[in-house]
mmCIF file of C-alpha atoms in Angstrom:
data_model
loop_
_atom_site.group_PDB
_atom_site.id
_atom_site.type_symbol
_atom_site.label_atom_id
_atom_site.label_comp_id
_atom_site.label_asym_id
_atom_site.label_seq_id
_atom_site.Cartn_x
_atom_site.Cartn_y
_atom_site.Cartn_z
ATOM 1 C CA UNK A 1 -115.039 75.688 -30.703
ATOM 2 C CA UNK A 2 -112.753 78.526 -31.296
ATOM 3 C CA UNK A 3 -109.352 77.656 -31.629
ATOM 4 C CA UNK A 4 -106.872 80.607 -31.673
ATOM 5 C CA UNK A 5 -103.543 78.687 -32.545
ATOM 6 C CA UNK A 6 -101.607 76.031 -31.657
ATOM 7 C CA UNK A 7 -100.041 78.025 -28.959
ATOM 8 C CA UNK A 8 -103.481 79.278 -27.590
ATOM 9 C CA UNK A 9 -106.210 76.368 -27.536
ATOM 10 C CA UNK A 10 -109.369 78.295 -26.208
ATOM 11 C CA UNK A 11 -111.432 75.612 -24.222
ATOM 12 C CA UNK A 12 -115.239 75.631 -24.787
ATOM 13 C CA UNK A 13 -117.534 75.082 -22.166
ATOM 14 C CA UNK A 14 -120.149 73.988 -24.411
ATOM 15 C CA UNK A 15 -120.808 69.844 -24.425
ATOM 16 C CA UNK A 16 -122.166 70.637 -28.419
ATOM 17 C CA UNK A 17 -118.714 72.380 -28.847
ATOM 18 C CA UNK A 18 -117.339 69.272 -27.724
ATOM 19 C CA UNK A 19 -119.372 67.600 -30.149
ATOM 20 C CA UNK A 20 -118.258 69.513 -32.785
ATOM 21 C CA UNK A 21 -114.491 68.770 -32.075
ATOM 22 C CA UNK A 22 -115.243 65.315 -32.392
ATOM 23 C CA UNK A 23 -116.268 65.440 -35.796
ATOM 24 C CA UNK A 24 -113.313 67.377 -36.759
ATOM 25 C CA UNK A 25 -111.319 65.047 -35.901
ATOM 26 C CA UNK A 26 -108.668 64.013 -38.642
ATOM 27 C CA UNK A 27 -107.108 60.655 -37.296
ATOM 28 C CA UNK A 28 -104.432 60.107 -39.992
ATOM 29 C CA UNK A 29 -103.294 63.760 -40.024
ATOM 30 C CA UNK A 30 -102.995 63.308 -36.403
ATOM 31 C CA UNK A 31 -100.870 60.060 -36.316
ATOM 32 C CA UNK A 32 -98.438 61.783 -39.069
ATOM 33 C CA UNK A 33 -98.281 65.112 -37.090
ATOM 34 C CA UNK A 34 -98.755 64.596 -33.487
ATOM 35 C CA UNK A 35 -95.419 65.467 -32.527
ATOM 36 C CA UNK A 36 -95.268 68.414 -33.687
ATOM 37 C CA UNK A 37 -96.108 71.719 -31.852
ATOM 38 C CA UNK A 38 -98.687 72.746 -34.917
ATOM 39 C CA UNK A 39 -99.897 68.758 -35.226
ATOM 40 C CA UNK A 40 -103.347 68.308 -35.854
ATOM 41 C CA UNK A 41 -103.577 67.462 -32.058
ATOM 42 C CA UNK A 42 -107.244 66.790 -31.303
ATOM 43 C CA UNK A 43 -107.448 69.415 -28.040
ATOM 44 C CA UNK A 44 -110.356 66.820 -26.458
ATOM 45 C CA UNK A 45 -107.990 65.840 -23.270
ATOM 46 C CA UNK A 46 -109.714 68.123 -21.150
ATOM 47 C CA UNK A 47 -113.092 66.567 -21.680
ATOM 48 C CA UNK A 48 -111.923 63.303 -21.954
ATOM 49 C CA UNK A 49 -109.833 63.732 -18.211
ATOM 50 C CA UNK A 50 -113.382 64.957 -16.790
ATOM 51 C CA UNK A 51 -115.594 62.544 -17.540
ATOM 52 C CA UNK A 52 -117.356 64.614 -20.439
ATOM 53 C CA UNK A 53 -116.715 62.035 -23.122
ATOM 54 C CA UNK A 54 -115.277 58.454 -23.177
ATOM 55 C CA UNK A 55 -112.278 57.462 -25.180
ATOM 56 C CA UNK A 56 -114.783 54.914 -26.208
ATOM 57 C CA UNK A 57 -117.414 57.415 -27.406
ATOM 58 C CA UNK A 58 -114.469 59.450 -29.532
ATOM 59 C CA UNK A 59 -112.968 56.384 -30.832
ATOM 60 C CA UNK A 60 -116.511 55.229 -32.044
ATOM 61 C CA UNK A 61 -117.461 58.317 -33.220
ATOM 62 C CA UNK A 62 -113.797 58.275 -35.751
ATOM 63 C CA UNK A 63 -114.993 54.893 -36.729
ATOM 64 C CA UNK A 64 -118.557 55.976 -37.815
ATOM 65 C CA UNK A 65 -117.373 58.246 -40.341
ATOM 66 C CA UNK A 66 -115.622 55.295 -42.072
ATOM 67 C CA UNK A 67 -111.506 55.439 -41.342
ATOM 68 C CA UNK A 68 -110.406 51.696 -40.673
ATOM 69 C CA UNK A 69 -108.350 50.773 -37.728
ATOM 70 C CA UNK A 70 -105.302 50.142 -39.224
ATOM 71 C CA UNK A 71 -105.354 53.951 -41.175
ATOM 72 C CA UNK A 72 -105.462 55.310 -37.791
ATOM 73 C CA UNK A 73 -103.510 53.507 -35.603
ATOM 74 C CA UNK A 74 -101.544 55.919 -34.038
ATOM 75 C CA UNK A 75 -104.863 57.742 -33.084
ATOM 76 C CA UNK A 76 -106.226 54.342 -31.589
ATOM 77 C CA UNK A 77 -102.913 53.921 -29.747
ATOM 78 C CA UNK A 78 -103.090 57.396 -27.911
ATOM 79 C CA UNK A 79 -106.563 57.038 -26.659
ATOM 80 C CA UNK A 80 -105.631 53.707 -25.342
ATOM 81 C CA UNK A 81 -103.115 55.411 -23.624
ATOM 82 C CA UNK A 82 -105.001 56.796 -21.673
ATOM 83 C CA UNK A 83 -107.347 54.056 -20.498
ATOM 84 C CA UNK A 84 -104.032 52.029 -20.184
ATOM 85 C CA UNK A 85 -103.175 54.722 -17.399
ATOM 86 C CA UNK A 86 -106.474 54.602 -15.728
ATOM 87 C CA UNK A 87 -106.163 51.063 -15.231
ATOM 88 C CA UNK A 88 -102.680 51.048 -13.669
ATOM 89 C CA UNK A 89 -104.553 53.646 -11.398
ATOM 90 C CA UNK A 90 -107.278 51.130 -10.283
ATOM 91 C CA UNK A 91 -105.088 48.352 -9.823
ATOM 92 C CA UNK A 92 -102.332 50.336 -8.078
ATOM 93 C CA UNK A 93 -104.511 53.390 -5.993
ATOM 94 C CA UNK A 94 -101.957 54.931 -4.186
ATOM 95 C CA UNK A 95 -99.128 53.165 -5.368
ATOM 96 C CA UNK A 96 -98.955 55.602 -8.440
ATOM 97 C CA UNK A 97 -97.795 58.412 -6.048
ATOM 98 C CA UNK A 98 -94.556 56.680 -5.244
ATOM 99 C CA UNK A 99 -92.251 55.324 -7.874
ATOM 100 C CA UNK A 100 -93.717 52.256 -9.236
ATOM 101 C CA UNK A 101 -90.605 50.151 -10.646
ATOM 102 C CA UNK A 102 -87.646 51.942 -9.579
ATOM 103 C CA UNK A 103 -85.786 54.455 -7.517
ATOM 104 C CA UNK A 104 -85.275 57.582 -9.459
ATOM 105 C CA UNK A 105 -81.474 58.598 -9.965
ATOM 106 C CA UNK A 106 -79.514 60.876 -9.486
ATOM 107 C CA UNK A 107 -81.669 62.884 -7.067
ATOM 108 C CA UNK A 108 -80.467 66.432 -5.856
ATOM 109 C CA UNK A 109 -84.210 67.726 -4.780
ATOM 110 C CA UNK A 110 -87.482 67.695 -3.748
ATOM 111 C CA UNK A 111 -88.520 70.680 -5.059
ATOM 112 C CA UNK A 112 -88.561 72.117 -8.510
ATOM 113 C CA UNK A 113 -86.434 74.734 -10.633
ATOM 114 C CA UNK A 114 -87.558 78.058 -10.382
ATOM 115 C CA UNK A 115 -86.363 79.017 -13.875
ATOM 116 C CA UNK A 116 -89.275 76.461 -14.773
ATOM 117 C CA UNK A 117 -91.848 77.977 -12.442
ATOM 118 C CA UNK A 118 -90.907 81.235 -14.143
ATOM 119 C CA UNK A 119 -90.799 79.807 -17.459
ATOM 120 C CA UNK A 120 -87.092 81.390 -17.611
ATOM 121 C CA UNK A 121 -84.788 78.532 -18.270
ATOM 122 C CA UNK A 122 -83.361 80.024 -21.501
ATOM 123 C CA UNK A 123 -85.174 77.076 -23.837
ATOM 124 C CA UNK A 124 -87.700 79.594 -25.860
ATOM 125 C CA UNK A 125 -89.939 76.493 -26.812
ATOM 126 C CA UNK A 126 -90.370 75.293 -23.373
ATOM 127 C CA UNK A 127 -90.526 78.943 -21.729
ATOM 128 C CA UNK A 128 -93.243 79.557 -24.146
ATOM 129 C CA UNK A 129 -94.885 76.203 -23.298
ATOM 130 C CA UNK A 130 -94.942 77.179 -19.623
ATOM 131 C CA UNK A 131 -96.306 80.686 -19.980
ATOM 132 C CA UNK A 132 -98.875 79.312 -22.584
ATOM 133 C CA UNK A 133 -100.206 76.692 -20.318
ATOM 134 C CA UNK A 134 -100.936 79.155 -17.336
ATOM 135 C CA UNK A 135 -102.510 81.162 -19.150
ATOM 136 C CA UNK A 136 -104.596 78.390 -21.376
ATOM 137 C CA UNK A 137 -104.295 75.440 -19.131
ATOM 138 C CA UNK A 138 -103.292 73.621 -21.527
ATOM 139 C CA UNK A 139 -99.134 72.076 -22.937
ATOM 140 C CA UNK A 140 -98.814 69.924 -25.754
ATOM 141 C CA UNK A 141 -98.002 66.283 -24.901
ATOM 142 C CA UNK A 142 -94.348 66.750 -26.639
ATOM 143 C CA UNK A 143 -93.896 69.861 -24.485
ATOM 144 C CA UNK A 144 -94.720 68.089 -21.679
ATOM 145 C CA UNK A 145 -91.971 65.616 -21.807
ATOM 146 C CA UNK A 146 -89.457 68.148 -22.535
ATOM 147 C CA UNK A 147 -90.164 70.228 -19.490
ATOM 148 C CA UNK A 148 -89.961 66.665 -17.474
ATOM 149 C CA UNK A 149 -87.047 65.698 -18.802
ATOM 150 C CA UNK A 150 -85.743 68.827 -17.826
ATOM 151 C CA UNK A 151 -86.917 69.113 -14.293
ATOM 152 C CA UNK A 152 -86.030 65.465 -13.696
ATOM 153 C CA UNK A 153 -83.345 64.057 -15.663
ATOM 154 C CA UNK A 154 -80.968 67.615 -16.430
ATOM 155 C CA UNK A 155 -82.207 69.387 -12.771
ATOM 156 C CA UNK A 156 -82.288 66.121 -11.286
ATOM 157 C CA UNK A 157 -85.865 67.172 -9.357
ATOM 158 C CA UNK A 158 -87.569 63.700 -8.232
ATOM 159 C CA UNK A 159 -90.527 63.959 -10.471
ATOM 160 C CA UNK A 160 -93.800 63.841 -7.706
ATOM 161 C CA UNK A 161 -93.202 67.586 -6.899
ATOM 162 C CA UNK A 162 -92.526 69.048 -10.821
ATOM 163 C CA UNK A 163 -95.835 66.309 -11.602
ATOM 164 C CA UNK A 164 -98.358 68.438 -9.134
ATOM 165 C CA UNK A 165 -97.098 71.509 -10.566
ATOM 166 C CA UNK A 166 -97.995 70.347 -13.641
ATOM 167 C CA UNK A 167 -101.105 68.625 -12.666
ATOM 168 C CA UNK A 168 -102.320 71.757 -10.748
ATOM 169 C CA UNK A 169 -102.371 74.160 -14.017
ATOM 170 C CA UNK A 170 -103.696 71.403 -16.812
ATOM 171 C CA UNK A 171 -107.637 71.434 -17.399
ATOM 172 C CA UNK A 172 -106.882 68.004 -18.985
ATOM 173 C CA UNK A 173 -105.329 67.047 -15.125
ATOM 174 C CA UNK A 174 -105.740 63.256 -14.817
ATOM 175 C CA UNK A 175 -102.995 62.168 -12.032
ATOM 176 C CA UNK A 176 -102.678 58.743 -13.335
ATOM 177 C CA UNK A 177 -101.498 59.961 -16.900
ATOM 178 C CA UNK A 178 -99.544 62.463 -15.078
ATOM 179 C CA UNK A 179 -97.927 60.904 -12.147
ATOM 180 C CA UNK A 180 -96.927 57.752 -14.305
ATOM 181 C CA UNK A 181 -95.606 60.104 -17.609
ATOM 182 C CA UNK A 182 -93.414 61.458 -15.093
ATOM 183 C CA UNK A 183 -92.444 58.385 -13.854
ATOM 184 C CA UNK A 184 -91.785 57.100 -17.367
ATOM 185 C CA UNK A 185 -89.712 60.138 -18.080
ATOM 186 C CA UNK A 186 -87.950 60.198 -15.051
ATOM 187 C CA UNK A 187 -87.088 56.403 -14.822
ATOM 188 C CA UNK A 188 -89.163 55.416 -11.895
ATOM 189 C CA UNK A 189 -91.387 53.457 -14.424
ATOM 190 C CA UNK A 190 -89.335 52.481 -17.347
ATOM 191 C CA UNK A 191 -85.913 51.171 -18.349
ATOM 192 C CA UNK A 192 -84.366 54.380 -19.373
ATOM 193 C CA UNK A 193 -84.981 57.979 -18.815
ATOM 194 C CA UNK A 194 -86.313 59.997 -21.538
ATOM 195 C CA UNK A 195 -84.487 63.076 -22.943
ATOM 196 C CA UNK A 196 -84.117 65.546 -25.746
ATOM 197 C CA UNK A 197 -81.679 67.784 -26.907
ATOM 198 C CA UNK A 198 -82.184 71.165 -28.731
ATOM 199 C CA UNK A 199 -82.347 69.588 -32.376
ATOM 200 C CA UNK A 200 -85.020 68.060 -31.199
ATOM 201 C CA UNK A 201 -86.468 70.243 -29.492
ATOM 202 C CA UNK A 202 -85.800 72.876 -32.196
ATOM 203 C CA UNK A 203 -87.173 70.451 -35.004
ATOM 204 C CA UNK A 204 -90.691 69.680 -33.410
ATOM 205 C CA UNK A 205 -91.274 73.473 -32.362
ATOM 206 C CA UNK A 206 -90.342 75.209 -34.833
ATOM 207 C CA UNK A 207 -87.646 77.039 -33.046
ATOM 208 C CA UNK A 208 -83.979 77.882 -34.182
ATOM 209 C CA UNK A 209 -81.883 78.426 -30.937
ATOM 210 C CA UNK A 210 -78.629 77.007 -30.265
ATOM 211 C CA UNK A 211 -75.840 77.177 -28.094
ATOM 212 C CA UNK A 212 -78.336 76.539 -24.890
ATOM 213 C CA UNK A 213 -76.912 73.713 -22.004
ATOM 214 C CA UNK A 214 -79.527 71.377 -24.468
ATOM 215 C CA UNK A 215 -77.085 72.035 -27.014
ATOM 216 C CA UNK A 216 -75.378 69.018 -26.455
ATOM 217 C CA UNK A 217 -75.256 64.938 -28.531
ATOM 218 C CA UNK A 218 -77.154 62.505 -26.402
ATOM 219 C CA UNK A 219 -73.726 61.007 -25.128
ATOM 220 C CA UNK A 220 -73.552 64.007 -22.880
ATOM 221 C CA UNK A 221 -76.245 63.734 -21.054
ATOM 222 C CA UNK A 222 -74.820 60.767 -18.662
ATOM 223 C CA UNK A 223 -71.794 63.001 -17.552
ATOM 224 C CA UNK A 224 -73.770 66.714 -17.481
ATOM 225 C CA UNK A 225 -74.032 68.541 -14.743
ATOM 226 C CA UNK A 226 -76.668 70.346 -13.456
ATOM 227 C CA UNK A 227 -77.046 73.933 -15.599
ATOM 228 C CA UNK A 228 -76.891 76.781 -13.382
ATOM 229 C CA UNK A 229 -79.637 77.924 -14.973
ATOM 230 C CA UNK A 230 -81.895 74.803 -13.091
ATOM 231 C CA UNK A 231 -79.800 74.924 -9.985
ATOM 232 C CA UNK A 232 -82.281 77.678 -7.707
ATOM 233 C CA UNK A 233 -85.364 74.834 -6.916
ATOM 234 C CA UNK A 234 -88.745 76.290 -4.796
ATOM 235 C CA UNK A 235 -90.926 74.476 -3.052
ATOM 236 C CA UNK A 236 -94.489 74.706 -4.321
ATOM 237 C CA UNK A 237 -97.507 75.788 -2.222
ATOM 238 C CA UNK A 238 -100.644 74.373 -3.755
ATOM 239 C CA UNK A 239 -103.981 74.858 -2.763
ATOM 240 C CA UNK A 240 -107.621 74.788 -4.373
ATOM 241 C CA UNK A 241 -109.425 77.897 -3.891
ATOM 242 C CA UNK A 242 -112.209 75.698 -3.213
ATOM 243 C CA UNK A 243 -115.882 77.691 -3.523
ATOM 244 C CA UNK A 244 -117.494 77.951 0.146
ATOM 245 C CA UNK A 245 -119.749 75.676 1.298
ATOM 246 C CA UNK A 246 -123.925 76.455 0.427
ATOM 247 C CA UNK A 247 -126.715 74.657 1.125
ATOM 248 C CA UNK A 248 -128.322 72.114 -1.500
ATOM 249 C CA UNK A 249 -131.624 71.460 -1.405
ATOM 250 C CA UNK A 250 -132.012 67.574 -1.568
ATOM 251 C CA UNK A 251 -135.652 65.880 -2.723
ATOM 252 C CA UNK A 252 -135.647 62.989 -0.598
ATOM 253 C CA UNK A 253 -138.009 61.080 -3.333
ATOM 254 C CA UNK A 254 -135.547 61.396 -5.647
ATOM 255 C CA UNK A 255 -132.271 59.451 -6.181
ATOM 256 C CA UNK A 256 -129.216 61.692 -6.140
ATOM 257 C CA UNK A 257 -126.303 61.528 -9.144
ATOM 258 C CA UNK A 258 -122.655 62.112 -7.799
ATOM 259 C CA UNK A 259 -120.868 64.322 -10.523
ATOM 260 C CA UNK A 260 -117.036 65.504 -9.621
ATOM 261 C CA UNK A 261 -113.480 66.104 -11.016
ATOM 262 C CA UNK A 262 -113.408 63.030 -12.955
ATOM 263 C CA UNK A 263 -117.068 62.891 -13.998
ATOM 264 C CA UNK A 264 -119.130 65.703 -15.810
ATOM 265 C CA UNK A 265 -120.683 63.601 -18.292
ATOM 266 C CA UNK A 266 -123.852 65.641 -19.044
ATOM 267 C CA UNK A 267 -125.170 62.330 -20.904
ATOM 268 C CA UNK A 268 -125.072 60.375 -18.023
ATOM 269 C CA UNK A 269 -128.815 59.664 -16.516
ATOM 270 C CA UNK A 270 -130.047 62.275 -17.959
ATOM 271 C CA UNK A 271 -132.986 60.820 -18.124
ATOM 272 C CA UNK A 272 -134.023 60.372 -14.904
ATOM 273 C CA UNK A 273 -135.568 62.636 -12.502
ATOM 274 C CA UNK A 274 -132.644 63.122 -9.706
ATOM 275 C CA UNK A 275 -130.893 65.519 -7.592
ATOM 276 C CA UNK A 276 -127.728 66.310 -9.303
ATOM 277 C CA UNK A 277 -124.858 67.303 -6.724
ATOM 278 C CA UNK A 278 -121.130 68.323 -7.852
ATOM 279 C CA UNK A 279 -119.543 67.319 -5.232
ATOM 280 C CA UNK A 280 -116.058 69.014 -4.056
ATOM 281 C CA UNK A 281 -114.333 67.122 -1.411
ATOM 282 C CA UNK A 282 -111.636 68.951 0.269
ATOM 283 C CA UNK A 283 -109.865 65.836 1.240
ATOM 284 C CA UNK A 284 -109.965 65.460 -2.638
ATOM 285 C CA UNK A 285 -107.976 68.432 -3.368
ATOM 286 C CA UNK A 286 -105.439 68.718 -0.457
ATOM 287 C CA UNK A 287 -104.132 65.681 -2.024
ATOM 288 C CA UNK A 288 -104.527 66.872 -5.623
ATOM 289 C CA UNK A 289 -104.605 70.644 -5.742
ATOM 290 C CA UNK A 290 -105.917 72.752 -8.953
ATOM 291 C CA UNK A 291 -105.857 75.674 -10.063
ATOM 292 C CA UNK A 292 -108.349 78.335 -10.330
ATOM 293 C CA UNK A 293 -108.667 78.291 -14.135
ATOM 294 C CA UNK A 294 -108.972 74.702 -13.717
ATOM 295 C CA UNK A 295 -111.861 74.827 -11.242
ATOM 296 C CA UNK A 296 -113.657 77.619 -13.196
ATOM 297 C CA UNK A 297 -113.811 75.254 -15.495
ATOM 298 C CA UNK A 298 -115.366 72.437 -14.501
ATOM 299 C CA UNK A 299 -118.028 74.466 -12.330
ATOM 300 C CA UNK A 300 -118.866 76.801 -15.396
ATOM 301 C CA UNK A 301 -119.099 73.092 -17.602
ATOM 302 C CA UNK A 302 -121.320 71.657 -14.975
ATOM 303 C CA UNK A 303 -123.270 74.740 -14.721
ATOM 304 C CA UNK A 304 -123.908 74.828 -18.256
ATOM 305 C CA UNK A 305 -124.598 71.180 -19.388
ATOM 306 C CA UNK A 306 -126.292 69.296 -16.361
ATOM 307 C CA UNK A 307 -129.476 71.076 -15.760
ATOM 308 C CA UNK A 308 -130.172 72.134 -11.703
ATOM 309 C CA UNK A 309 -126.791 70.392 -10.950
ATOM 310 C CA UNK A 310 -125.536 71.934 -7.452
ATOM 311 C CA UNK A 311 -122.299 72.153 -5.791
ATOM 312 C CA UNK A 312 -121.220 70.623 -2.607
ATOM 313 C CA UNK A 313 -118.240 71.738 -1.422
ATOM 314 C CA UNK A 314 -117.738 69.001 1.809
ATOM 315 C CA UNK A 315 -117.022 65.681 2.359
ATOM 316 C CA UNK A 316 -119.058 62.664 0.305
ATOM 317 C CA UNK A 317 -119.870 61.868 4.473
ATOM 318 C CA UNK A 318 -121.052 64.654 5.802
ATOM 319 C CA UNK A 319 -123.494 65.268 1.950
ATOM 320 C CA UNK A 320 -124.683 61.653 3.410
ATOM 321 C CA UNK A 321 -125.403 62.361 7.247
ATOM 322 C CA UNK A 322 -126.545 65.717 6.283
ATOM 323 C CA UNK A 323 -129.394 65.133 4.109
ATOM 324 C CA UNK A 324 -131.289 61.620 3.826
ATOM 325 C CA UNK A 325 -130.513 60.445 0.257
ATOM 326 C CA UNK A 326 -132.408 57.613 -0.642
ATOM 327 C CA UNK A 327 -130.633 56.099 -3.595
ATOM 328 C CA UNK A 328 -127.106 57.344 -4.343
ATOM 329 C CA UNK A 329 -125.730 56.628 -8.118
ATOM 330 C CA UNK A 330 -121.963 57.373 -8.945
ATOM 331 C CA UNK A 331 -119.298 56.283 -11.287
ATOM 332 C CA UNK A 332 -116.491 54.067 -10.821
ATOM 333 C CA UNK A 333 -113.010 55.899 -10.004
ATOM 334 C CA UNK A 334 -110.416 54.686 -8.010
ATOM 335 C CA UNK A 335 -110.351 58.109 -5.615
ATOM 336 C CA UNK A 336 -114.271 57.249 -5.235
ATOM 337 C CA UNK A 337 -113.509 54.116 -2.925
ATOM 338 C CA UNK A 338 -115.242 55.857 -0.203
ATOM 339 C CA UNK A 339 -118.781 56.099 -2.089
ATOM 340 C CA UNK A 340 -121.679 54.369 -0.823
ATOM 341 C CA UNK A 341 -124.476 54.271 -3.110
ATOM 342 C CA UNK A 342 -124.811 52.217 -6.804
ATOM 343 C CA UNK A 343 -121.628 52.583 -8.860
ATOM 344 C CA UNK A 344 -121.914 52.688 -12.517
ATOM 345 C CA UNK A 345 -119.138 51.823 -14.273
ATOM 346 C CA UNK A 346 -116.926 53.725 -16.732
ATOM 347 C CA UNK A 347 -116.716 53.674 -20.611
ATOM 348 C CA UNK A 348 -113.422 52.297 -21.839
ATOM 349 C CA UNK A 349 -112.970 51.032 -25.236
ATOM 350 C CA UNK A 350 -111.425 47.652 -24.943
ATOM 351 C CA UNK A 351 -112.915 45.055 -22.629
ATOM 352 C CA UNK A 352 -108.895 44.759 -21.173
ATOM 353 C CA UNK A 353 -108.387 45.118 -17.709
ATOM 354 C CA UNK A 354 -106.036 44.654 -14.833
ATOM 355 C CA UNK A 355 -102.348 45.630 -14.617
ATOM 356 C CA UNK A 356 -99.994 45.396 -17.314
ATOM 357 C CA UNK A 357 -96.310 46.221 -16.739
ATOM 358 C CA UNK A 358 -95.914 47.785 -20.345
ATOM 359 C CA UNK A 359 -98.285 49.727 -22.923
ATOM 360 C CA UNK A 360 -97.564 47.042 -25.442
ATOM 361 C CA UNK A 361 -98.790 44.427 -23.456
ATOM 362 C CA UNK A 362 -101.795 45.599 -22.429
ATOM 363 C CA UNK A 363 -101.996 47.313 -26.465
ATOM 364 C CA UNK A 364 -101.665 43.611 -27.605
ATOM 365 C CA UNK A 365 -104.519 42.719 -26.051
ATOM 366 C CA UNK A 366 -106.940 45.628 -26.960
ATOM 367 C CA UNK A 367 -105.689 45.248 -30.769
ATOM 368 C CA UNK A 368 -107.516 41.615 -30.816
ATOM 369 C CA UNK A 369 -110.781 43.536 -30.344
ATOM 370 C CA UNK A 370 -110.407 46.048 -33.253
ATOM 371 C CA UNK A 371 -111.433 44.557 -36.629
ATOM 372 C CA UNK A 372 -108.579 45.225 -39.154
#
């Protein structure tokens, strides 16, 4: 997989790329480094948010090559993260779009700063950030807190509008990690709002600027008003330039595998015959709008790595009253509630489930099963 720089991440379509990532992996450089806008970041979120590998698979994969838990740690914690996310998501559903402990404060908008949108707001590492991840699709986790603790806590945006945004441009999008990092950030799901202040900024990026409205000690952040520079918000207009509707051709003595935004895994019954449908639900994306890079992606990943795999664009309904299916086989997800057919469920890597109102608790929990 070609890598460019840590600026640049190029994004392979290839599952054997993928592959090959995997075994690159260097866990303990990773939990030293992560931070840091060079860290030896692992660039796997995109195929881990669509299904193409498990958290599971990668952590078992680290393990196989003979690091110990408690060497990589910090690696284990991250991709638990993520599962932790995912199961706030099925417990919650549609709870995770509103703020999930409390009311965000101070609130001026609804919308989001234009100098972010236009990757102007004067803060070179975050400008960069921006214009890097629409043209890559791609932010660094760090990054990504900054520009939310900008939008939210200094322009005082409520965080669902600045999360889409976000959301819309990532190839890694997974709402749950999104919508509830924001939330975290912002304050609507944790005890205190996160934010950083040029030193910090300047010391994980690499950059040197001062004298910015981040130029500030932590104090100062209570009492600051909103920098002019933030103050002209846009509302967004998101929409999926969703491919137009073709026929599929169905074999009605075959049963038919359910692939979409949150599953491409080219492993998964691959060894049955079956009709293999991508299915694109405009109901889906309404709610959840993407991006054209992002959708190029997962149709050119499909195309390449599930052989005969077609795309649906319609409603998982009207596939059904369209075309007898005889046995219908998807994976679990909680925007798949409307599935009828056999659901498989997903890989996670701890047998931990249910809600849990911090990471810690639930991390608690999944440590028991890791033999230190």
């Amino acid at each position: 997989m070609q890598l460019l720089d840590h600026h640049h991440p190029v994004f392979s379509t290839s599952y054997a790329d993928v592959l090959k990532r995997i075994d690159e992996i260097d866990p303990v450089r990773y939990g030293a480094t992560r931070n840091f806008l060079n860290g030896a970041v692992t660039y796997l979120s995109p195929y881990i948010s669509r299904g193409i590998v498990s958290t599971k698979f990668i952590l078992a994969e680290v393990l196989n090559r003979g690091f110990k838990p408690h060497q990589i740690e910090k690696f284990i914690q991250e991709l638990a993260w993520r599962d932790y996310w995912q199961q706030i998501w099925i417990v919650k559903g549609n709870a995770i779009n509103e703020s999930l402990k409390h009311a965000q404060k101070p609130i001026t908008n609804y919308a989001i700063s234009k100098a972010i949108l236009d990757a102007n707001t004067g803060i070179n590492a975050l400008d960069d950030g921006v214009s890097s991840l629409y043209e890559t699709g791609y932010m660094h986790n760090h990054l990504r807190m900054y520009v939310a603790a900008l939008a939210c806590n200094i322009g005082q945006s409520h965080w669902k509008a600045p999360a889409q945004w976000m959301y819309f441009h990532l190839l890694d999008a997974d709402w749950a990690s999104n919508a509830l990092s924001w939330q975290w950030v912002s304050g609507a799901n944790a005890n205190k709002k996160y934010v950083a202040n040029q030193d910090n900024i300047n010391k994980f990026c690499f950059t040197k600027q001062s004298g910015t409205f981040l130029d500030v000690a932590y104090e100062e952040f209570a009492v600051m008003d909103i920098p002019e520079a933030l103050k002209h918000t846009t509302n967004l207009d998101l929409t999926t330039p969703l491919p137009t509707t073709t026929a599929v051709e169905i074999n009605e003595a075959l049963p038919t595998c359910i692939y979409n935004f949150y599953n491409l895994d080219p492993l998964w019954k691959k060894d049955i015959l079956a009709n293999r449908i991508l299915l694109l639900e405009p109901s889906h994306f309404n709610q959840y709008p993407i991006s054209q890079k992002t959708l190029d992606f997962i149709i050119s990943f499909s195309k390449e790595n599930i052989p005969n795999i077609q795309i649906y664009t319609g409603e998982f309904n009207s596939l059904k009253s369209e075309h007898s299916t005889r046995t219908v086989f998807y994976k679990e997800h909680p925007l798949n509630e409307h599935y009828v057919g056999i659901e498989d469920s997903r890989d996670w890597m701890f047998n931990v489930q249910g809600y849990y109102p911090s990471f810690f608790s639930f991390w608690k929990k999944c440590k028991k099963q890791l033999h230190y």
